[in-house]
CSV table of C-alpha atoms in Angstrom, one decimal:
chain,number,residue,atom,x,y,z
C,702,MET,CA,0.1,-0.1,0.1
C,703,CYS,CA,2.9,2.8,0.4
C,704,GLY,CA,4.2,5.6,-1.4
C,705,ASN,CA,7.4,6.3,-3.5
C,706,ASN,CA,8.6,3.0,-4.5
C,707,MET,CA,8.6,1.6,-1.1
C,708,SER,CA,7.0,-0.7,1.0
C,709,ALA,CA,5.2,-0.8,4.6
C,710,PRO,CA,3.8,-3.5,6.5
C,711,LEU,CA,-0.2,-4.5,6.7
C,712,PRO,CA,-2.3,-1.5,7.9
C,713,ALA,CA,-3.4,-2.3,11.5
C,714,ILE,CA,-7.0,-3.4,11.7
C,715,VAL,CA,-9.6,-2.9,13.9
C,716,PRO,CA,-12.3,-5.1,12.8
C,717,ALA,CA,-15.7,-4.8,12.6
C,718,ALA,CA,-17.4,-6.8,15.9
C,719,ARG,CA,-20.1,-7.6,13.8
C,720,LYS,CA,-20.2,-8.1,9.5
C,721,ALA,CA,-19.1,-4.9,8.3
C,722,THR,CA,-21.2,-2.1,6.5
C,723,ALA,CA,-19.2,0.8,6.7
C,724,ALA,CA,-15.4,1.7,7.2
C,725,VAL,CA,-12.8,4.3,8.3
C,726,ILE,CA,-9.6,4.6,6.8
C,727,PHE,CA,-7.2,6.5,8.9
C,728,LEU,CA,-3.8,7.8,8.1
C,729,HIS,CA,-1.2,8.6,11.0
C,730,GLY,CA,1.2,11.8,11.5
C,731,LEU,CA,5.0,11.5,10.7
C,732,GLY,CA,7.2,9.8,12.3
C,733,ASP,CA,4.3,7.6,13.6
C,734,THR,CA,2.5,4.0,12.9
C,735,GLY,CA,-1.1,2.9,12.7
C,736,HIS,CA,-0.9,1.4,15.8
C,737,GLY,CA,-1.5,3.6,17.7
C,738,TRP,CA,-4.4,4.7,15.7
C,739,ALA,CA,-5.9,1.8,15.5
C,740,GLU,CA,-5.5,1.1,19.9
C,741,ALA,CA,-7.3,4.5,20.1
C,742,PHE,CA,-9.8,3.2,17.6
C,743,ALA,CA,-11.0,0.0,19.3
C,744,GLY,CA,-11.9,2.1,22.7
C,745,ILE,CA,-14.4,4.4,21.0
C,746,ARG,CA,-15.3,1.6,17.6
C,747,SER,CA,-19.1,1.2,17.1
C,748,SER,CA,-19.8,-2.9,16.1
C,749,HIS,CA,-20.5,-2.3,12.3
C,750,ILE,CA,-17.2,-0.3,11.3
C,751,LYS,CA,-13.9,-1.5,10.3
C,752,TYR,CA,-11.1,0.9,11.5
C,753,ILE,CA,-7.7,0.6,8.6
C,754,CYS,CA,-5.0,2.4,10.4
C,755,PRO,CA,-2.0,1.7,7.2
C,756,HIS,CA,1.5,2.5,8.6
C,757,ALA,CA,3.3,5.2,5.9
C,758,PRO,CA,6.8,3.7,3.9
C,759,VAL,CA,10.1,4.5,5.2
C,760,MET,CA,11.3,7.4,3.7
C,761,PRO,CA,14.0,10.5,3.9
C,762,VAL,CA,12.0,13.7,5.3
C,763,THR,CA,14.0,16.7,4.4
C,764,LEU,CA,12.4,18.9,7.3
C,765,ASN,CA,13.8,16.6,9.8
C,766,MET,CA,17.4,16.4,8.0
C,767,ASN,CA,16.5,14.3,5.9
C,768,MET,CA,16.6,11.1,8.6
C,769,ALA,CA,14.4,8.0,7.4
C,770,MET,CA,10.5,8.2,9.3
C,771,PRO,CA,7.5,6.7,8.8
C,772,SER,CA,5.9,9.5,5.8
C,773,TRP,CA,3.6,10.2,3.9
C,774,PHE,CA,5.5,12.3,1.5
C,775,ASP,CA,8.6,14.5,2.1
C,776,ILE,CA,7.9,17.5,3.9
C,777,ILE,CA,10.1,20.3,2.9
C,778,GLY,CA,9.2,23.0,5.3
C,779,LEU,CA,6.2,23.8,7.5
C,780,SER,CA,5.6,27.6,6.6
C,781,PRO,CA,2.3,27.9,4.1
C,782,GLU,CA,5.4,28.7,1.3
C,783,SER,CA,7.4,26.0,1.7
C,784,GLN,CA,7.7,24.2,-1.0
C,785,GLU,CA,5.6,20.5,-1.2
C,786,ASP,CA,6.1,17.2,-2.4
C,787,GLU,CA,3.6,17.2,-5.3
C,788,PRO,CA,4.6,13.9,-6.4
C,789,GLY,CA,4.8,12.3,-3.1
C,790,ILE,CA,1.2,13.4,-2.2
C,791,LYS,CA,-0.3,12.0,-5.3
C,792,GLN,CA,1.6,8.6,-4.9
C,793,ALA,CA,-0.1,9.1,-1.2
C,794,ALA,CA,-3.5,9.7,-2.5
C,795,GLU,CA,-3.5,6.7,-4.9
C,796,ASN,CA,-2.4,4.8,-2.1
C,797,VAL,CA,-5.5,5.6,0.0
C,798,LYS,CA,-7.7,5.7,-2.7
C,799,ALA,CA,-6.4,1.5,-3.4
C,800,LEU,CA,-7.7,1.2,-0.1
C,801,ILE,CA,-10.9,3.1,-0.8
C,802,GLU,CA,-11.2,0.2,-4.0
C,803,GLN,CA,-10.4,-3.0,-1.5
C,804,GLU,CA,-12.6,-1.8,0.7
C,805,MET,CA,-16.0,-1.4,-2.1
C,806,LYS,CA,-14.7,-4.7,-3.7
C,807,ASN,CA,-15.1,-5.9,0.1
C,808,GLY,CA,-19.0,-4.7,-0.1
C,809,ILE,CA,-18.4,-1.7,1.7
C,810,PRO,CA,-20.3,1.8,-0.2
C,811,SER,CA,-17.9,4.3,-1.1
C,812,ASN,CA,-20.7,6.7,1.0
C,813,ARG,CA,-20.4,4.5,4.0
C,814,ILE,CA,-16.4,5.1,3.8
C,815,ILE,CA,-14.7,7.6,6.5
C,816,LEU,CA,-11.4,9.1,5.2
C,817,GLY,CA,-9.6,10.7,8.1
C,818,GLY,CA,-5.6,11.4,9.5
C,819,PHE,CA,-3.3,13.2,12.3
C,820,SER,CA,-1.4,16.0,10.9
C,821,GLN,CA,-0.1,14.6,7.6
C,822,GLY,CA,-2.8,12.7,6.6
C,823,PRO,CA,-3.8,14.3,3.3
C,824,ILE,CA,-7.3,15.3,1.7
C,825,SER,CA,-7.3,14.9,-1.8
C,826,GLY,CA,-10.2,15.4,-5.0
C,827,VAL,CA,-12.4,15.8,-2.6
C,828,ASN,CA,-16.4,15.7,-3.4
C,829,ARG,CA,-18.2,18.8,-2.3
C,830,ASP,CA,-20.7,17.6,0.5
C,831,ILE,CA,-18.8,15.8,2.1
C,832,ALA,CA,-18.6,17.0,6.0
C,833,ILE,CA,-14.8,17.3,7.2
C,834,LEU,CA,-14.2,17.3,11.3
C,835,GLN,CA,-11.0,19.1,11.5
C,836,CYS,CA,-9.5,18.8,15.3
C,837,HIS,CA,-6.6,20.7,16.9
C,838,GLY,CA,-5.5,21.8,20.0
C,839,ASP,CA,-4.4,25.2,21.0
C,840,CYS,CA,-0.9,24.6,22.4
C,841,ASP,CA,0.3,22.6,19.1
C,842,PRO,CA,4.2,23.9,18.8
C,843,LEU,CA,4.1,21.5,15.4
C,844,VAL,CA,1.4,23.3,13.5
C,845,PRO,CA,0.4,26.5,15.2
C,846,LEU,CA,-3.5,27.1,15.7
C,847,MET,CA,-2.7,29.8,13.0
C,848,ILE,CA,-1.6,27.3,10.6
C,849,ALA,CA,-4.6,24.7,11.1
C,850,SER,CA,-7.2,27.9,11.1
C,851,LEU,CA,-6.1,28.8,8.2
C,852,THR,CA,-6.4,25.4,6.6
C,853,SER,CA,-10.2,25.2,7.8
C,854,GLU,CA,-10.8,28.2,5.5
C,855,LYS,CA,-9.3,26.5,3.0
C,856,LEU,CA,-11.3,24.0,3.1
C,857,LYS,CA,-14.4,25.8,3.8
C,858,MET,CA,-13.5,26.6,-0.1
C,859,LEU,CA,-13.3,23.3,-1.6
C,860,VAL,CA,-16.3,21.8,0.2
C,861,ASN,CA,-19.9,23.3,1.1
C,862,PRO,CA,-18.6,25.8,4.0
C,863,ALA,CA,-21.5,24.4,6.4
C,864,ASN,CA,-20.1,20.8,6.3
C,865,VAL,CA,-16.3,21.6,8.0
C,866,THR,CA,-16.7,21.4,11.9
C,867,PHE,CA,-13.5,23.3,13.3
C,868,LYS,CA,-12.7,22.1,16.7
C,869,THR,CA,-10.3,23.2,19.4
C,870,TYR,CA,-8.9,21.5,22.5
C,871,GLN,CA,-7.6,23.7,25.4
C,872,GLY,CA,-4.0,22.6,26.4
C,873,MET,CA,-3.7,20.2,24.1
C,874,MET,CA,-0.8,20.3,21.9
C,875,HIS,CA,0.4,17.8,19.3
C,876,SER,CA,-1.6,14.9,20.1
C,877,SER,CA,-5.0,14.0,21.1
C,878,CYS,CA,-6.9,13.8,23.9
C,879,GLN,CA,-10.1,11.8,25.1
C,880,GLN,CA,-12.2,14.5,24.6
C,881,GLU,CA,-11.7,15.1,20.9
C,882,MET,CA,-12.1,10.8,20.5
C,883,MET,CA,-15.1,11.6,21.7
C,884,ASP,CA,-16.1,14.0,19.2
C,885,ILE,CA,-14.5,11.9,16.6
C,886,LYS,CA,-16.9,9.1,17.9
C,887,GLN,CA,-19.9,11.3,17.3
C,888,PHE,CA,-18.8,12.8,14.1
C,889,ILE,CA,-18.4,9.0,13.1
C,890,ASP,CA,-21.5,7.8,14.3
C,891,LYS,CA,-23.5,10.2,12.8
C,892,LEU,CA,-22.3,9.8,9.4
C,893,LEU,CA,-22.1,5.7,9.6
C,894,PRO,CA,-25.1,4.8,11.8
C,895,PRO,CA,-25.5,1.0,11.7
C,896,ILE,CA,-28.0,-0.1,8.2
C,897,ASP,CA,-28.8,-3.8,9.9
């Protein structure tokens, strides 16, 4: 499932407790793996939803002095003016598309699949009618709240602005918290209710 001609292990999966009628595909952040997020989703899971947390390929990351680490694409810098790894982002999007197509082959319709991510998880080819939940800590030292706010405004230009929810969490750094996970669960359960 990996981009940039590098391989990665199979995704961490939290299977549905009964027949899967929906799926959540969630991309981890730079330097992480899908395991921690799979564990987090196991704690908030709904019995009809399969949670898929793929692992990024290991590659050199320019921002981190070319150290090799799990990354969906190269990151050159963090400022809005920084050059972007467009080929790497496109490859990551293709890999996500392949995961979505696999779940559709498994019998889950595309409108019952949610794509999410932490920090580096990309969004491309967005449907204007999709719902977006963007969460951010107000004390994040890596991705300042101002950048998250700009991202939210950009998302509102790409999709119906009424479908974008931006939540901030007081005191949260570049991580997640219990309230955020509960908000994510509520968002997922609203969009993917049981159908049987």
